[in-house]
GROMACS .gro file of C-alpha atoms in nm:
model
  208
    1UNK     CA    1   2.207   4.838  -5.785
    2UNK     CA    2   1.885   4.886  -5.563
    3UNK     CA    3   1.671   4.844  -5.861
    4UNK     CA    4   1.826   4.532  -5.974
    5UNK     CA    5   1.776   4.387  -5.630
    6UNK     CA    6   1.407   4.502  -5.603
    7UNK     CA    7   1.391   4.335  -5.976
    8UNK     CA    8   1.498   4.008  -5.837
    9UNK     CA    9   1.284   4.011  -5.521
   10UNK     CA   10   0.981   4.072  -5.735
   11UNK     CA   11   1.070   3.788  -5.986
   12UNK     CA   12   1.111   3.531  -5.713
   13UNK     CA   13   0.835   3.623  -5.480
   14UNK     CA   14   0.563   3.383  -5.621
   15UNK     CA   15   0.849   3.102  -5.584
   16UNK     CA   16   0.892   3.212  -5.196
   17UNK     CA   17   0.505   3.219  -5.147
   18UNK     CA   18   0.477   2.869  -5.271
   19UNK     CA   19   0.747   2.741  -5.061
   20UNK     CA   20   0.608   2.885  -4.750
   21UNK     CA   21   0.352   2.653  -4.759
   22UNK     CA   22   0.612   2.362  -4.764
   23UNK     CA   23   0.799   2.541  -4.462
   24UNK     CA   24   0.464   2.551  -4.246
   25UNK     CA   25   0.457   2.137  -4.308
   26UNK     CA   26   0.805   2.137  -4.194
   27UNK     CA   27   0.749   2.351  -3.897
   28UNK     CA   28   0.477   2.109  -3.773
   29UNK     CA   29   0.702   1.819  -3.835
   30UNK     CA   30   0.987   2.009  -3.631
   31UNK     CA   31   0.757   2.080  -3.328
   32UNK     CA   32   0.615   1.699  -3.338
   33UNK     CA   33   0.987   1.573  -3.379
   34UNK     CA   34   1.110   1.825  -3.091
   35UNK     CA   35   1.394   1.930  -3.353
   36UNK     CA   36   1.402   2.285  -3.464
   37UNK     CA   37   1.721   2.245  -3.651
   38UNK     CA   38   1.527   2.087  -3.920
   39UNK     CA   39   1.325   2.402  -3.994
   40UNK     CA   40   1.623   2.626  -3.947
   41UNK     CA   41   1.831   2.423  -4.206
   42UNK     CA   42   1.542   2.439  -4.447
   43UNK     CA   43   1.466   2.812  -4.414
   44UNK     CA   44   1.839   2.889  -4.462
   45UNK     CA   45   1.893   2.700  -4.764
   46UNK     CA   46   1.570   2.792  -4.915
   47UNK     CA   47   1.587   3.153  -4.898
   48UNK     CA   48   1.946   3.192  -4.966
   49UNK     CA   49   1.939   2.980  -5.289
   50UNK     CA   50   1.663   3.220  -5.432
   51UNK     CA   51   1.961   3.399  -5.584
   52UNK     CA   52   1.980   3.096  -5.801
   53UNK     CA   53   1.613   3.113  -5.870
   54UNK     CA   54   1.650   3.475  -5.991
   55UNK     CA   55   1.957   3.378  -6.231
   56UNK     CA   56   1.714   3.114  -6.377
   57UNK     CA   57   1.459   3.352  -6.427
   58UNK     CA   58   1.659   3.597  -6.598
   59UNK     CA   59   1.788   3.328  -6.828
   60UNK     CA   60   1.452   3.217  -6.919
   61UNK     CA   61   1.332   3.592  -7.016
   62UNK     CA   62   1.653   3.682  -7.171
   63UNK     CA   63   1.696   3.955  -6.944
   64UNK     CA   64   2.075   3.969  -6.975
   65UNK     CA   65   2.051   4.069  -7.349
   66UNK     CA   66   1.804   4.354  -7.232
   67UNK     CA   67   2.012   4.457  -6.896
   68UNK     CA   68   2.342   4.468  -7.127
   69UNK     CA   69   2.191   4.762  -7.339
   70UNK     CA   70   2.141   4.962  -7.015
   71UNK     CA   71   2.395   5.180  -6.828
   72UNK     CA   72   2.460   4.937  -6.574
   73UNK     CA   73   2.807   4.769  -6.544
   74UNK     CA   74   2.818   4.390  -6.580
   75UNK     CA   75   2.979   4.399  -6.233
   76UNK     CA   76   2.671   4.564  -6.059
   77UNK     CA   77   2.465   4.301  -6.225
   78UNK     CA   78   2.641   4.024  -6.060
   79UNK     CA   79   2.703   4.185  -5.746
   80UNK     CA   80   2.339   4.240  -5.714
   81UNK     CA   81   2.287   3.867  -5.697
   82UNK     CA   82   2.550   3.815  -5.418
   83UNK     CA   83   2.388   4.094  -5.213
   84UNK     CA   84   2.040   3.959  -5.277
   85UNK     CA   85   2.180   3.619  -5.134
   86UNK     CA   86   2.315   3.768  -4.810
   87UNK     CA   87   2.017   3.976  -4.729
   88UNK     CA   88   1.813   3.651  -4.807
   89UNK     CA   89   2.038   3.488  -4.561
   90UNK     CA   90   1.958   3.747  -4.304
   91UNK     CA   91   1.583   3.756  -4.349
   92UNK     CA   92   1.591   3.353  -4.298
   93UNK     CA   93   1.795   3.411  -3.997
   94UNK     CA   94   1.557   3.678  -3.849
   95UNK     CA   95   1.259   3.444  -3.931
   96UNK     CA   96   1.396   3.109  -3.842
   97UNK     CA   97   1.592   3.184  -3.515
   98UNK     CA   98   1.282   3.298  -3.284
   99UNK     CA   99   1.089   2.980  -3.406
  100UNK     CA  100   1.384   2.758  -3.354
  101UNK     CA  101   1.438   2.929  -2.957
  102UNK     CA  102   1.058   2.872  -2.890
  103UNK     CA  103   1.078   2.503  -3.011
  104UNK     CA  104   1.358   2.448  -2.826
  105UNK     CA  105   1.240   2.637  -2.528
  106UNK     CA  106   0.909   2.437  -2.487
  107UNK     CA  107   1.054   2.108  -2.589
  108UNK     CA  108   1.334   2.103  -2.320
  109UNK     CA  109   1.595   2.042  -2.592
  110UNK     CA  110   1.792   2.304  -2.595
  111UNK     CA  111   2.171   2.292  -2.570
  112UNK     CA  112   2.324   2.619  -2.663
  113UNK     CA  113   2.672   2.529  -2.729
  114UNK     CA  114   2.572   2.255  -2.980
  115UNK     CA  115   2.322   2.463  -3.156
  116UNK     CA  116   2.574   2.755  -3.184
  117UNK     CA  117   2.812   2.519  -3.327
  118UNK     CA  118   2.563   2.388  -3.591
  119UNK     CA  119   2.430   2.741  -3.664
  120UNK     CA  120   2.764   2.879  -3.754
  121UNK     CA  121   2.845   2.555  -3.983
  122UNK     CA  122   2.511   2.597  -4.171
  123UNK     CA  123   2.553   2.955  -4.239
  124UNK     CA  124   2.910   2.892  -4.377
  125UNK     CA  125   2.797   2.626  -4.581
  126UNK     CA  126   2.531   2.777  -4.729
  127UNK     CA  127   2.777   3.053  -4.846
  128UNK     CA  128   3.018   2.808  -4.944
  129UNK     CA  129   2.752   2.651  -5.174
  130UNK     CA  130   2.645   2.969  -5.304
  131UNK     CA  131   3.015   3.059  -5.388
  132UNK     CA  132   3.047   2.740  -5.553
  133UNK     CA  133   2.716   2.729  -5.778
  134UNK     CA  134   2.681   3.084  -5.863
  135UNK     CA  135   2.985   3.115  -6.104
  136UNK     CA  136   2.869   2.767  -6.238
  137UNK     CA  137   2.508   2.909  -6.333
  138UNK     CA  138   2.646   3.206  -6.469
  139UNK     CA  139   2.907   3.019  -6.692
  140UNK     CA  140   2.686   2.748  -6.793
  141UNK     CA  141   2.311   2.840  -6.765
  142UNK     CA  142   2.038   2.666  -6.560
  143UNK     CA  143   2.032   2.345  -6.718
  144UNK     CA  144   2.384   2.241  -6.654
  145UNK     CA  145   2.377   2.431  -6.327
  146UNK     CA  146   2.101   2.225  -6.202
  147UNK     CA  147   2.276   1.888  -6.310
  148UNK     CA  148   2.585   2.010  -6.105
  149UNK     CA  149   2.352   2.104  -5.801
  150UNK     CA  150   2.243   1.729  -5.796
  151UNK     CA  151   2.573   1.610  -5.836
  152UNK     CA  152   2.681   1.821  -5.536
  153UNK     CA  153   2.414   1.643  -5.315
  154UNK     CA  154   2.519   1.303  -5.400
  155UNK     CA  155   2.909   1.297  -5.450
  156UNK     CA  156   3.015   1.422  -5.134
  157UNK     CA  157   2.833   1.134  -4.968
  158UNK     CA  158   2.971   0.859  -5.222
  159UNK     CA  159   3.292   0.990  -5.143
  160UNK     CA  160   3.266   0.979  -4.771
  161UNK     CA  161   3.136   0.625  -4.763
  162UNK     CA  162   3.441   0.525  -4.989
  163UNK     CA  163   3.684   0.705  -4.786
  164UNK     CA  164   3.530   0.686  -4.418
  165UNK     CA  165   3.767   0.426  -4.290
  166UNK     CA  166   4.058   0.656  -4.373
  167UNK     CA  167   3.926   1.000  -4.230
  168UNK     CA  168   3.954   1.083  -3.849
  169UNK     CA  169   3.637   1.086  -3.665
  170UNK     CA  170   3.440   1.379  -3.759
  171UNK     CA  171   3.288   1.448  -3.396
  172UNK     CA  172   3.642   1.462  -3.261
  173UNK     CA  173   3.767   1.692  -3.521
  174UNK     CA  174   3.463   1.918  -3.491
  175UNK     CA  175   3.506   1.921  -3.122
  176UNK     CA  176   3.868   2.039  -3.176
  177UNK     CA  177   3.777   2.304  -3.423
  178UNK     CA  178   3.477   2.429  -3.172
  179UNK     CA  179   3.664   2.732  -3.047
  180UNK     CA  180   3.725   2.854  -3.407
  181UNK     CA  181   3.361   2.820  -3.548
  182UNK     CA  182   3.267   3.174  -3.476
  183UNK     CA  183   3.482   3.269  -3.762
  184UNK     CA  184   3.314   2.998  -3.985
  185UNK     CA  185   3.060   3.242  -4.125
  186UNK     CA  186   3.323   3.502  -4.188
  187UNK     CA  187   3.508   3.246  -4.361
  188UNK     CA  188   3.219   3.164  -4.569
  189UNK     CA  189   3.158   3.542  -4.643
  190UNK     CA  190   3.498   3.573  -4.763
  191UNK     CA  191   3.481   3.267  -4.998
  192UNK     CA  192   3.148   3.440  -5.135
  193UNK     CA  193   3.321   3.766  -5.211
  194UNK     CA  194   3.609   3.565  -5.389
  195UNK     CA  195   3.337   3.398  -5.593
  196UNK     CA  196   3.187   3.715  -5.688
  197UNK     CA  197   3.496   3.828  -5.815
  198UNK     CA  198   3.510   3.519  -6.042
  199UNK     CA  199   3.161   3.535  -6.153
  200UNK     CA  200   3.226   3.894  -6.264
  201UNK     CA  201   3.502   3.800  -6.466
  202UNK     CA  202   3.286   3.515  -6.609
  203UNK     CA  203   3.011   3.745  -6.701
  204UNK     CA  204   3.219   4.013  -6.838
  205UNK     CA  205   3.340   3.748  -7.102
  206UNK     CA  206   3.028   3.620  -7.170
  207UNK     CA  207   2.834   3.688  -7.506
  208UNK     CA  208   2.475   3.736  -7.512
   0.00000   0.00000   0.00000
């Protein structure tokens, strides 16, 4: 298991280095706009979604054909991708939180209650998106998975615009749910765990 995770980390390290320059650019934007949340959101989603990048590299290199000749269970191969995503999430939090705190501290835009709410929502959303995308990438591959990711970015906004007159005020809804937001990341982890079971079942039926 550790070897699988290290293999993925080595395969995505060049991608992470390339995206680090983009994060530096957005760091200056966040400081200029006095909005540390921009940087926080980018870091969380960039590092977490590297697990999908690892899946794409595996597909391009035909890693799965080789991996299935090794004494490694298919469940461990899939579980390593999910553990990688959680580890990268923790790394992103360790990297992002101090920077966001400093930006808010020196720009006097700190609102701990609002940030705590947004923090929990973003972490839960990242877990839920991974829970949805990883089985799709495993089942259909990176090309169709990328098409679904693009659709995932646009379809919710289209549906929201069509139904916004029939939906309750989101701000009011979130304020009512604020006391339960502490559980949002744990709910996201639960959904991610259920997703891993689905992905394992898909992978075991897949032919290479």
